[in-house]
mmCIF file of C-alpha atoms in Angstrom:
data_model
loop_
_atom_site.group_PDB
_atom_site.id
_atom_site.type_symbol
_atom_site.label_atom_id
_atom_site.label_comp_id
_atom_site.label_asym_id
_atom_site.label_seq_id
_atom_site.Cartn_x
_atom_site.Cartn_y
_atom_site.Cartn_z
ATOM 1 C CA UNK A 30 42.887 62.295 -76.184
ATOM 2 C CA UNK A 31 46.355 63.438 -77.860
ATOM 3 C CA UNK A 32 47.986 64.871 -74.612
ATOM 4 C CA UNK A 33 50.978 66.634 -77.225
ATOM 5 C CA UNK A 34 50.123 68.081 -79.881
ATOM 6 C CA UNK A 35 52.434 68.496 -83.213
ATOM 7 C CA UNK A 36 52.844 70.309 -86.006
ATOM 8 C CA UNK A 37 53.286 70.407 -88.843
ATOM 9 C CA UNK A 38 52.308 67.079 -90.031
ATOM 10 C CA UNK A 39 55.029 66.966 -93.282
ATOM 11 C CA UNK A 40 57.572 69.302 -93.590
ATOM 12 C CA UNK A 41 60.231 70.261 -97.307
ATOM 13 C CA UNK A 42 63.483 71.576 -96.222
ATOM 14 C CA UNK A 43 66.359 72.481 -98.897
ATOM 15 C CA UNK A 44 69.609 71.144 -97.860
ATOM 16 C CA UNK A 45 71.072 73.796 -95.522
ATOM 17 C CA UNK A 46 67.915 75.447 -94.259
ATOM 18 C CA UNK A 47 66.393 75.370 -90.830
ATOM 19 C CA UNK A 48 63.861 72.856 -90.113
ATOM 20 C CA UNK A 49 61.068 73.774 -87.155
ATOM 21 C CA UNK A 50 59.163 71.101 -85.411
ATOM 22 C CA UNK A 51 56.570 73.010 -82.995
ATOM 23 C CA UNK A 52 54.613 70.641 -80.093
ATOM 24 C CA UNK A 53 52.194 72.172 -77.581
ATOM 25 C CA UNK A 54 50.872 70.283 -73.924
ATOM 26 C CA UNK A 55 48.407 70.977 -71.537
ATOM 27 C CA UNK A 56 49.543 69.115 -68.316
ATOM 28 C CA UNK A 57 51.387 71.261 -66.618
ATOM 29 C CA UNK A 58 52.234 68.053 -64.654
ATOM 30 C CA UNK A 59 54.956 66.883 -67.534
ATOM 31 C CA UNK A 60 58.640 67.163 -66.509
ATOM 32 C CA UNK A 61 60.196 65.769 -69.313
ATOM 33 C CA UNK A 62 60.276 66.762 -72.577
ATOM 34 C CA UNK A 63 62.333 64.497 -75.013
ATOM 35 C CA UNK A 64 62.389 64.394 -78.934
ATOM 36 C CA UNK A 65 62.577 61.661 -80.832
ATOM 37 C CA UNK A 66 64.081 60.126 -84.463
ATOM 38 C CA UNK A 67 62.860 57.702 -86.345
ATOM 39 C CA UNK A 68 64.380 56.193 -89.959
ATOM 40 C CA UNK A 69 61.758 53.748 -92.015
ATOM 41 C CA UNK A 70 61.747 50.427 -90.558
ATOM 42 C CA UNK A 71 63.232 51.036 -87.703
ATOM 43 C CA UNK A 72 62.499 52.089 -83.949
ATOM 44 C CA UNK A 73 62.238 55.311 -82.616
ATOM 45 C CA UNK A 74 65.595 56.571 -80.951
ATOM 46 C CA UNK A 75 66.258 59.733 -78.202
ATOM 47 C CA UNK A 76 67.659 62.437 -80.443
ATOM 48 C CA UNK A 77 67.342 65.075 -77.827
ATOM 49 C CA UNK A 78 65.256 66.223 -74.726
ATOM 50 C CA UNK A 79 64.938 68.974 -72.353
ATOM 51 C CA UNK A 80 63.631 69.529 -68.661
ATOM 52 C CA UNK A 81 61.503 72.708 -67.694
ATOM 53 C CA UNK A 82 63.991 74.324 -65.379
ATOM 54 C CA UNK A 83 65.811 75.489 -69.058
ATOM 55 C CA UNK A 84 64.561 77.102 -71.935
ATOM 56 C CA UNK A 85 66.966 76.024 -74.294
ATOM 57 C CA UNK A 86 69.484 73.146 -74.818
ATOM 58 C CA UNK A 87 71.276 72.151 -77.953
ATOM 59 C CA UNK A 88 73.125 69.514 -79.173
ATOM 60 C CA UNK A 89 75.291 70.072 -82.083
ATOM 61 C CA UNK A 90 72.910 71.018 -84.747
ATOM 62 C CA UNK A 91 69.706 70.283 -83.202
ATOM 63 C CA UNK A 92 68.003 72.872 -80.448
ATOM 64 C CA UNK A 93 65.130 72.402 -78.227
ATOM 65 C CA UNK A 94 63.477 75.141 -77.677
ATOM 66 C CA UNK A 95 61.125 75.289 -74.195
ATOM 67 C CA UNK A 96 58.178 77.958 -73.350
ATOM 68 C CA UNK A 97 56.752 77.222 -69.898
ATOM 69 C CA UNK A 98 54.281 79.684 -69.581
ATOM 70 C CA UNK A 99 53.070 78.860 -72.974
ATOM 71 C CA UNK A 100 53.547 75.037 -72.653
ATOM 72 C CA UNK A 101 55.317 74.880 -75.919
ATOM 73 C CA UNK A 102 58.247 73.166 -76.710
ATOM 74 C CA UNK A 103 59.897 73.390 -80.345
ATOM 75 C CA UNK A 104 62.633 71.342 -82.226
ATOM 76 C CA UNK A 105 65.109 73.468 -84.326
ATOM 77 C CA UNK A 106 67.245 71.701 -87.211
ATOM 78 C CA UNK A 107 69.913 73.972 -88.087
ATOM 79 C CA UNK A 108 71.989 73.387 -91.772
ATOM 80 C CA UNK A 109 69.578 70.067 -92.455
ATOM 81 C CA UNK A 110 70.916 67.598 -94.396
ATOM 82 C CA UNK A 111 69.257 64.872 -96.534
ATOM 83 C CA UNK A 112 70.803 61.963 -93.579
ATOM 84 C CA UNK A 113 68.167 64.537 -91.480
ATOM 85 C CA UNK A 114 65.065 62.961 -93.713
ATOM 86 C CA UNK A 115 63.171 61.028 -91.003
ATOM 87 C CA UNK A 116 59.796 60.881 -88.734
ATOM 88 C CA UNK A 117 60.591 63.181 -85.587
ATOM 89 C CA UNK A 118 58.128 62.536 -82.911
ATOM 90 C CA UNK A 119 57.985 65.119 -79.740
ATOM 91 C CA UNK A 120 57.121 63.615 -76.355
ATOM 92 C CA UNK A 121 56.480 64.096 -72.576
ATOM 93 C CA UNK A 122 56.652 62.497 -69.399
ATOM 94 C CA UNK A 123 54.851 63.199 -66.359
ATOM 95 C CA UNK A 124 57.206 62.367 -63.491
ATOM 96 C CA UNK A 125 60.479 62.135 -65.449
ATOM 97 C CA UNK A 126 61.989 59.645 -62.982
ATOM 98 C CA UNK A 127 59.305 56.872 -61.896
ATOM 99 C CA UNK A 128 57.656 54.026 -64.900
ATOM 100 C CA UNK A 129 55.125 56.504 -66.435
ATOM 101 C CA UNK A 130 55.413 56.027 -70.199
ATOM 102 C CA UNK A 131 56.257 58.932 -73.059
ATOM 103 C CA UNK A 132 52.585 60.522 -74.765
ATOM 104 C CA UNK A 133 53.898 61.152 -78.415
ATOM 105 C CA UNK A 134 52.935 63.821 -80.852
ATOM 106 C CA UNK A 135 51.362 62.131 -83.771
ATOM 107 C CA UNK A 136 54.849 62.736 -85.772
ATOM 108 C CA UNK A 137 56.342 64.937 -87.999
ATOM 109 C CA UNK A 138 57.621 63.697 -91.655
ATOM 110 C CA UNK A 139 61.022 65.457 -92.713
ATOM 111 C CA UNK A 140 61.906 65.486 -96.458
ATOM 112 C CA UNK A 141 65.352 67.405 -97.107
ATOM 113 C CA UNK A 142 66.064 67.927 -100.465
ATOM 114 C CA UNK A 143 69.171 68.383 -101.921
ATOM 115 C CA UNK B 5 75.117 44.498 -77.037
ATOM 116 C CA UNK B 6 71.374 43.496 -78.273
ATOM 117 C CA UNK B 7 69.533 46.381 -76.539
ATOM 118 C CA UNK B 8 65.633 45.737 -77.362
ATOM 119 C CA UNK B 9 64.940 43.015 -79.533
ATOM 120 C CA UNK B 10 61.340 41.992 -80.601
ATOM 121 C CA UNK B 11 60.312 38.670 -82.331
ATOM 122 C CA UNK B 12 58.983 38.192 -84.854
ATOM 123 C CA UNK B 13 59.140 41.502 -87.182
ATOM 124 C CA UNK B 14 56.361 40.131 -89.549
ATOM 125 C CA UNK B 15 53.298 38.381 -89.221
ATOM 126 C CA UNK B 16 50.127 38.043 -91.203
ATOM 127 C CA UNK B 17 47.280 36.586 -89.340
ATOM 128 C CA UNK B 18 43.739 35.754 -89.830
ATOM 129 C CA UNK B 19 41.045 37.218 -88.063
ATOM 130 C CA UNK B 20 40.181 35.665 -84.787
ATOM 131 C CA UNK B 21 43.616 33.884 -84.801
ATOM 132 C CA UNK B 22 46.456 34.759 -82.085
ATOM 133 C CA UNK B 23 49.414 35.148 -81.419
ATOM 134 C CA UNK B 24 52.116 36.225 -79.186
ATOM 135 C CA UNK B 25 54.576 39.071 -79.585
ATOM 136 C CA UNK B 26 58.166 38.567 -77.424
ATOM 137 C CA UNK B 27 60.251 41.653 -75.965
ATOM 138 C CA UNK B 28 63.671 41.124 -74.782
ATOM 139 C CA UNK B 29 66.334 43.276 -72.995
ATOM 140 C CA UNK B 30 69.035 43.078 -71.660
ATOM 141 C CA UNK B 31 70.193 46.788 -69.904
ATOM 142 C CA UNK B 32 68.112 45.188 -66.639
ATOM 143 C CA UNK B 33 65.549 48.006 -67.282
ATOM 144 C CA UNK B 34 63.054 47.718 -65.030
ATOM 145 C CA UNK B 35 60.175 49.660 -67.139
ATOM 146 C CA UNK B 36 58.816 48.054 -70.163
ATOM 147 C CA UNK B 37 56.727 49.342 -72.735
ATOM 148 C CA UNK B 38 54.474 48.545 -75.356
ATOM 149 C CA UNK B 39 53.146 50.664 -78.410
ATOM 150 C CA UNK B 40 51.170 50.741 -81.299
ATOM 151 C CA UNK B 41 52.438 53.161 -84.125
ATOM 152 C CA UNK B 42 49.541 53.758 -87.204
ATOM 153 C CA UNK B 43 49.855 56.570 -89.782
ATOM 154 C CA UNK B 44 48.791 59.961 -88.655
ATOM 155 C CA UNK B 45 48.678 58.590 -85.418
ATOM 156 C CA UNK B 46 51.849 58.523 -83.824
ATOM 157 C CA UNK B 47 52.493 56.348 -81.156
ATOM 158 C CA UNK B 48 50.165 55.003 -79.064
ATOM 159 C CA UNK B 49 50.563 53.044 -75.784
ATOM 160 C CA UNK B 50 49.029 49.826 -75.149
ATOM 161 C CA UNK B 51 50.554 48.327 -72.254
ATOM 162 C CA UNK B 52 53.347 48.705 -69.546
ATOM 163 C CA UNK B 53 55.195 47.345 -66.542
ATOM 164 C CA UNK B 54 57.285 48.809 -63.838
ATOM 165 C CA UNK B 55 58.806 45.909 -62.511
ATOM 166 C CA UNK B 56 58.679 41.781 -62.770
ATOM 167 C CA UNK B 57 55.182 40.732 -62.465
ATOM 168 C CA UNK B 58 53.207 44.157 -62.771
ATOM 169 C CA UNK B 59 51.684 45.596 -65.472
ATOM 170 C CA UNK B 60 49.044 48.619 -65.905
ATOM 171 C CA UNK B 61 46.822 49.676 -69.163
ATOM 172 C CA UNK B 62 47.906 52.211 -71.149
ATOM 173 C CA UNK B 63 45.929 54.236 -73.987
ATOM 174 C CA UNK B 64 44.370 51.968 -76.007
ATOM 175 C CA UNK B 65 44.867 48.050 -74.108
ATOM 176 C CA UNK B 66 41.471 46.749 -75.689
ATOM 177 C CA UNK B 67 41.972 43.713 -77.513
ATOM 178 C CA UNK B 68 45.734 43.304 -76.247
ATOM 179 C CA UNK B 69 46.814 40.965 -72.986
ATOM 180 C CA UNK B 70 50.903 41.340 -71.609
ATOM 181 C CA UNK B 71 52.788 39.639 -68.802
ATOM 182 C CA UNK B 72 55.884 40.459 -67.164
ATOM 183 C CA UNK B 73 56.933 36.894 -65.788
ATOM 184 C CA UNK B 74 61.201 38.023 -66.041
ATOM 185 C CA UNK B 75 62.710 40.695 -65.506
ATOM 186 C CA UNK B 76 63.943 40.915 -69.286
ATOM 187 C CA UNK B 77 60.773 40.070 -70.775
ATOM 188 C CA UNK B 78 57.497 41.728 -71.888
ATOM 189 C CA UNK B 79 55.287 39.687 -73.963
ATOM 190 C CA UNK B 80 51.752 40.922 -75.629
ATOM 191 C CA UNK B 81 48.948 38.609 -76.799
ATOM 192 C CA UNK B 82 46.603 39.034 -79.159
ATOM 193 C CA UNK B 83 43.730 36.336 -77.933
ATOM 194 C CA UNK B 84 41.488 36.914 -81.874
ATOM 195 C CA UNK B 85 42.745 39.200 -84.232
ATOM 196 C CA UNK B 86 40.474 41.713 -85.858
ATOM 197 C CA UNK B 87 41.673 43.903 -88.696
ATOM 198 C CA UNK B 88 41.812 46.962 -86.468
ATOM 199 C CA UNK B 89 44.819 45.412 -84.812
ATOM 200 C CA UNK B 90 46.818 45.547 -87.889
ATOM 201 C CA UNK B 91 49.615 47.938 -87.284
ATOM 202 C CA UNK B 92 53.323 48.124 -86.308
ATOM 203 C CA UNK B 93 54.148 47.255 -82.758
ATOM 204 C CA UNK B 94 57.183 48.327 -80.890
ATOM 205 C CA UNK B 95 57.994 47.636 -77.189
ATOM 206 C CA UNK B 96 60.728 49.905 -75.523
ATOM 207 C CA UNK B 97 62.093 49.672 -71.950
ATOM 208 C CA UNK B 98 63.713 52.400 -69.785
ATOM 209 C CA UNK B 99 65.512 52.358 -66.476
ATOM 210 C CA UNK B 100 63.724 54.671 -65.013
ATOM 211 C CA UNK B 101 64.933 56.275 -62.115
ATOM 212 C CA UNK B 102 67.320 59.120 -61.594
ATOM 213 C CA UNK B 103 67.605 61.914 -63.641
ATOM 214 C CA UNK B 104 69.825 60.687 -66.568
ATOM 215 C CA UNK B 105 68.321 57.460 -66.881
ATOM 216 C CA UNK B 106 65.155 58.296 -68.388
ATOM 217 C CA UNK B 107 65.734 57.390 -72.033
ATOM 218 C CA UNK B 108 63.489 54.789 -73.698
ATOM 219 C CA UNK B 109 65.402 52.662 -75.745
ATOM 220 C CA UNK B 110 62.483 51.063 -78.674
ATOM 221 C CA UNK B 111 62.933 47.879 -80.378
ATOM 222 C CA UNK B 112 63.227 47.502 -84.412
ATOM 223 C CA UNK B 113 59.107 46.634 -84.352
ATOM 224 C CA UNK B 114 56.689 44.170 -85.525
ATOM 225 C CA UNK B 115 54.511 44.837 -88.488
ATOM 226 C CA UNK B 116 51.603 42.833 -88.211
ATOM 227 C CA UNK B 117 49.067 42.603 -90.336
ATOM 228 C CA UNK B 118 45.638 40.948 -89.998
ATOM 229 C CA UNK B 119 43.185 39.574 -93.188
#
Protein backbone atom coordinates (compact mmCIF):
# COMPACT_ATOMS: atom_id res chain seq x y z
CA UNK A 1 0.00 0.00 0.00
CA UNK A 2 1.54 3.46 -1.35
CA UNK A 3 1.87 5.20 2.14
CA UNK A 4 2.58 8.87 -0.08
CA UNK A 5 0.80 9.61 -2.56
CA UNK A 6 1.94 11.95 -5.70
CA UNK A 7 0.78 13.85 -8.20
CA UNK A 8 0.86 14.59 -10.98
CA UNK A 9 2.44 11.73 -12.64
CA UNK A 10 4.25 13.99 -15.74
CA UNK A 11 4.38 17.45 -15.62
CA UNK A 12 5.35 20.46 -19.05
CA UNK A 13 6.78 23.54 -17.65
CA UNK A 14 8.02 26.54 -20.04
CA UNK A 15 11.31 27.78 -19.04
CA UNK A 16 10.61 30.37 -16.31
CA UNK A 17 7.29 29.12 -14.99
CA UNK A 18 6.48 27.56 -11.68
CA UNK A 19 6.51 23.93 -11.42
CA UNK A 20 4.07 22.22 -8.50
CA UNK A 21 4.72 18.80 -7.21
CA UNK A 22 1.68 17.99 -4.69
CA UNK A 23 2.15 14.59 -2.22
CA UNK A 24 -0.49 13.63 0.35
CA UNK A 25 0.13 10.92 3.66
CA UNK A 26 -1.96 9.36 6.00
CA UNK A 27 0.35 8.46 9.00
CA UNK A 28 0.24 11.04 11.05
CA UNK A 29 3.22 9.16 12.61
CA UNK A 30 5.79 10.64 9.74
CA UNK A 31 8.25 13.31 10.97
CA UNK A 32 10.17 13.79 8.08
CA UNK A 33 9.33 14.95 4.98
CA UNK A 34 12.24 15.13 2.37
CA UNK A 35 12.11 15.60 -1.52
CA UNK A 36 14.06 14.07 -3.75
CA UNK A 37 15.99 14.52 -7.48
CA UNK A 38 16.73 12.21 -9.72
CA UNK A 39 18.65 12.68 -13.42
CA UNK A 40 18.41 9.39 -15.90
CA UNK A 41 20.83 6.89 -14.89
CA UNK A 42 21.62 8.00 -11.92
CA UNK A 43 20.58 7.74 -8.10
CA UNK A 44 18.20 9.63 -6.37
CA UNK A 45 19.78 12.67 -4.39
CA UNK A 46 18.18 15.00 -1.23
CA UNK A 47 17.12 18.15 -3.02
CA UNK A 48 15.19 19.43 -0.10
CA UNK A 49 13.10 18.37 3.02
CA UNK A 50 11.07 19.76 5.71
CA UNK A 51 9.98 18.75 9.38
CA UNK A 52 6.29 19.34 10.65
CA UNK A 53 7.04 21.93 13.28
CA UNK A 54 7.28 24.49 9.87
CA UNK A 55 5.09 25.09 7.17
CA UNK A 56 7.41 26.34 4.81
CA UNK A 57 11.19 26.18 4.03
CA UNK A 58 12.97 27.15 0.88
CA UNK A 59 16.06 26.78 -0.58
CA UNK A 60 17.02 29.07 -3.29
CA UNK A 61 14.51 28.38 -5.91
CA UNK A 62 12.86 25.40 -4.63
CA UNK A 63 10.00 25.66 -1.65
CA UNK A 64 8.44 23.02 0.36
CA UNK A 65 5.37 23.68 1.18
CA UNK A 66 3.81 21.69 4.54
CA UNK A 67 -0.10 21.35 5.58
CA UNK A 68 -0.38 19.40 8.84
CA UNK A 69 -3.85 19.32 9.36
CA UNK A 70 -4.32 18.32 5.83
CA UNK A 71 -1.27 15.96 5.67
CA UNK A 72 -0.10 17.51 2.50
CA UNK A 73 3.13 18.49 1.63
CA UNK A 74 3.92 20.27 -1.86
CA UNK A 75 7.18 21.02 -3.86
CA UNK A 76 7.30 24.51 -5.55
CA UNK A 77 9.89 25.16 -8.53
CA UNK A 78 10.11 28.73 -8.98
CA UNK A 79 11.77 30.26 -12.60
CA UNK A 80 12.37 26.33 -13.83
CA UNK A 81 14.95 25.80 -16.01
CA UNK A 82 15.57 23.00 -18.56
CA UNK A 83 18.89 21.70 -15.94
CA UNK A 84 15.34 21.36 -13.65
CA UNK A 85 14.13 18.35 -16.22
CA UNK A 86 14.32 15.33 -13.88
CA UNK A 87 12.18 12.55 -11.81
CA UNK A 88 11.31 14.32 -8.36
CA UNK A 89 10.18 11.79 -5.91
CA UNK A 90 8.45 13.09 -2.44
CA UNK A 91 9.10 11.00 0.68
CA UNK A 92 8.53 10.41 4.45
CA UNK A 93 9.97 9.02 7.40
CA UNK A 94 8.39 7.85 10.41
CA UNK A 95 10.81 8.58 13.26
CA UNK A 96 13.16 10.97 11.44
CA UNK A 97 16.14 10.00 13.63
CA UNK A 98 16.26 6.04 14.22
CA UNK A 99 16.93 3.27 10.79
CA UNK A 100 13.31 3.40 9.48
CA UNK A 101 13.62 3.74 5.70
CA UNK A 102 11.99 6.72 3.29
CA UNK A 103 8.18 5.44 1.63
CA UNK A 104 8.44 7.27 -1.84
CA UNK A 105 5.73 8.75 -3.95
CA UNK A 106 5.64 6.83 -7.13
CA UNK A 107 7.56 9.97 -8.87
CA UNK A 108 6.92 12.84 -10.72
CA UNK A 109 8.48 13.34 -14.44
CA UNK A 110 9.58 17.10 -15.09
CA UNK A 111 9.96 18.22 -18.76
CA UNK A 112 11.00 22.07 -18.98
CA UNK A 113 10.93 23.36 -22.21
CA UNK A 114 12.71 26.06 -23.44
CA UNK B 1 35.26 10.51 -1.65
CA UNK B 2 33.25 7.32 -3.18
CA UNK B 3 30.02 7.81 -1.17
CA UNK B 4 27.67 4.71 -2.26
CA UNK B 5 28.97 2.60 -4.80
CA UNK B 6 27.09 -0.53 -6.16
CA UNK B 7 28.61 -3.35 -8.36
CA UNK B 8 27.86 -4.30 -10.98
CA UNK B 9 25.49 -1.59 -12.84
CA UNK B 10 24.36 -4.21 -15.50
CA UNK B 11 23.45 -7.64 -15.55
CA UNK B 12 21.34 -9.87 -17.71
CA UNK B 13 20.47 -13.13 -16.19
CA UNK B 14 18.53 -16.15 -16.95
CA UNK B 15 15.70 -17.26 -15.14
CA UNK B 16 16.38 -19.36 -12.14
CA UNK B 17 20.06 -18.17 -12.22
CA UNK B 18 21.61 -15.90 -9.28
CA UNK B 19 23.46 -13.62 -8.43
CA UNK B 20 24.74 -11.24 -5.95
CA UNK B 21 24.44 -7.47 -5.86
CA UNK B 22 27.46 -5.55 -3.61
CA UNK B 23 26.84 -2.12 -1.66
CA UNK B 24 29.70 -0.21 -0.40
CA UNK B 25 30.16 2.94 1.78
CA UNK B 26 32.29 4.55 3.20
CA UNK B 27 30.59 7.72 5.48
CA UNK B 28 30.45 4.73 8.41
CA UNK B 29 26.61 4.96 8.02
CA UNK B 30 25.19 2.71 10.09
CA UNK B 31 21.66 2.29 8.12
CA UNK B 32 21.65 0.59 4.85
CA UNK B 33 19.12 0.34 2.37
CA UNK B 34 17.93 -1.48 -0.43
CA UNK B 35 15.32 -0.56 -3.24
CA UNK B 36 13.70 -1.54 -6.19
CA UNK B 37 12.71 1.40 -8.61
CA UNK B 38 10.07 0.15 -11.72
CA UNK B 39 8.15 2.65 -13.89
CA UNK B 40 5.07 4.12 -12.38
CA UNK B 41 6.15 2.68 -9.36
CA UNK B 42 8.53 4.67 -7.63
CA UNK B 43 10.68 3.28 -5.25
CA UNK B 44 10.11 0.43 -3.46
CA UNK B 45 11.97 -1.06 -0.45
CA UNK B 46 13.20 -4.46 -0.32
CA UNK B 47 15.51 -4.79 2.43
CA UNK B 48 17.37 -2.90 5.29
CA UNK B 49 19.81 -2.92 8.17
CA UNK B 50 20.42 -0.76 11.14
CA UNK B 51 23.62 -1.87 12.15
CA UNK B 52 26.43 -4.80 11.34
CA UNK B 53 24.72 -8.04 11.34
CA UNK B 54 20.89 -7.01 11.40
CA UNK B 55 18.64 -6.75 8.84
CA UNK B 56 14.61 -6.46 8.68
CA UNK B 57 12.11 -6.88 5.49
CA UNK B 58 10.96 -4.10 3.90
CA UNK B 59 7.97 -3.73 1.26
CA UNK B 60 8.35 -6.16 -1.11
CA UNK B 61 11.58 -8.77 0.28
CA UNK B 62 10.01 -11.88 -1.61
CA UNK B 63 12.40 -13.41 -3.79
CA UNK B 64 15.41 -11.19 -2.42
CA UNK B 65 18.02 -12.47 0.56
CA UNK B 66 20.73 -9.49 2.17
CA UNK B 67 23.42 -9.70 4.81
CA UNK B 68 25.13 -7.14 6.69
CA UNK B 69 28.47 -9.05 7.63
CA UNK B 70 30.66 -5.22 7.73
CA UNK B 71 29.87 -2.36 8.68
CA UNK B 72 30.36 -0.86 5.03
CA UNK B 73 28.64 -3.50 3.29
CA UNK B 74 25.09 -4.52 2.25
CA UNK B 75 24.84 -7.24 -0.17
CA UNK B 76 21.38 -8.68 -1.83
CA UNK B 77 20.96 -12.12 -3.42
CA UNK B 78 18.87 -13.18 -5.82
CA UNK B 79 18.82 -17.25 -5.09
CA UNK B 80 16.60 -17.94 -9.03
CA UNK B 81 15.73 -15.16 -11.00
CA UNK B 82 12.25 -14.81 -12.39
CA UNK B 83 11.38 -12.08 -14.86
CA UNK B 84 9.46 -10.14 -12.24
CA UNK B 85 12.77 -9.30 -10.66
CA UNK B 86 13.90 -7.40 -13.60
CA UNK B 87 14.22 -3.84 -12.55
CA UNK B 88 16.77 -1.21 -11.39
CA UNK B 89 18.17 -1.68 -7.95
CA UNK B 90 19.67 0.98 -5.81
CA UNK B 91 20.95 0.61 -2.20
CA UNK B 92 21.38 3.91 -0.12
CA UNK B 93 22.72 4.26 3.45
CA UNK B 94 22.06 7.03 6.03
CA UNK B 95 23.56 7.86 9.38
CA UNK B 96 20.75 8.02 11.05
CA UNK B 97 20.64 9.63 14.19
CA UNK B 98 20.35 13.23 15.19
CA UNK B 99 18.46 15.63 13.54
CA UNK B 100 20.72 16.72 10.59
CA UNK B 101 21.91 13.45 9.78
CA UNK B 102 19.00 11.98 8.25
CA UNK B 103 19.83 12.22 4.55
CA UNK B 104 19.98 9.03 2.46
CA UNK B 105 22.71 9.16 0.24
CA UNK B 106 21.61 6.35 -3.01
CA UNK B 107 24.07 4.67 -5.09
CA UNK B 108 24.31 5.12 -9.12
CA UNK B 109 22.02 1.60 -9.37
CA UNK B 110 21.98 -1.68 -10.97
CA UNK B 111 19.80 -2.38 -13.92
CA UNK B 112 19.18 -5.87 -14.05
CA UNK B 113 17.42 -7.55 -16.30
CA UNK B 114 16.19 -11.17 -16.34
CA UNK B 115 15.24 -13.46 -19.80
Amino acid sequence: QQQVKQSPQSLIVQKGGISIINCAYENTAFDYFPWYQQFPGKGPALLIAIRPDVSEKKEGRFTISFNKSAKQFSLHIMDSQPGDSATYFCAAKVNSNSGYALNFGKGTSLLVTP
Amino acid sequence: NAGVTQTPKFRVLKTGQSMTLLCAQDMNHEYMYWYRQDPGMGLRLIHYSVGEGTTAKGEVPDGYNVSRLKKQNFLLGLESAAPSQTSVYFCASSYGTGLLNTEAFFGQGTRLTVV
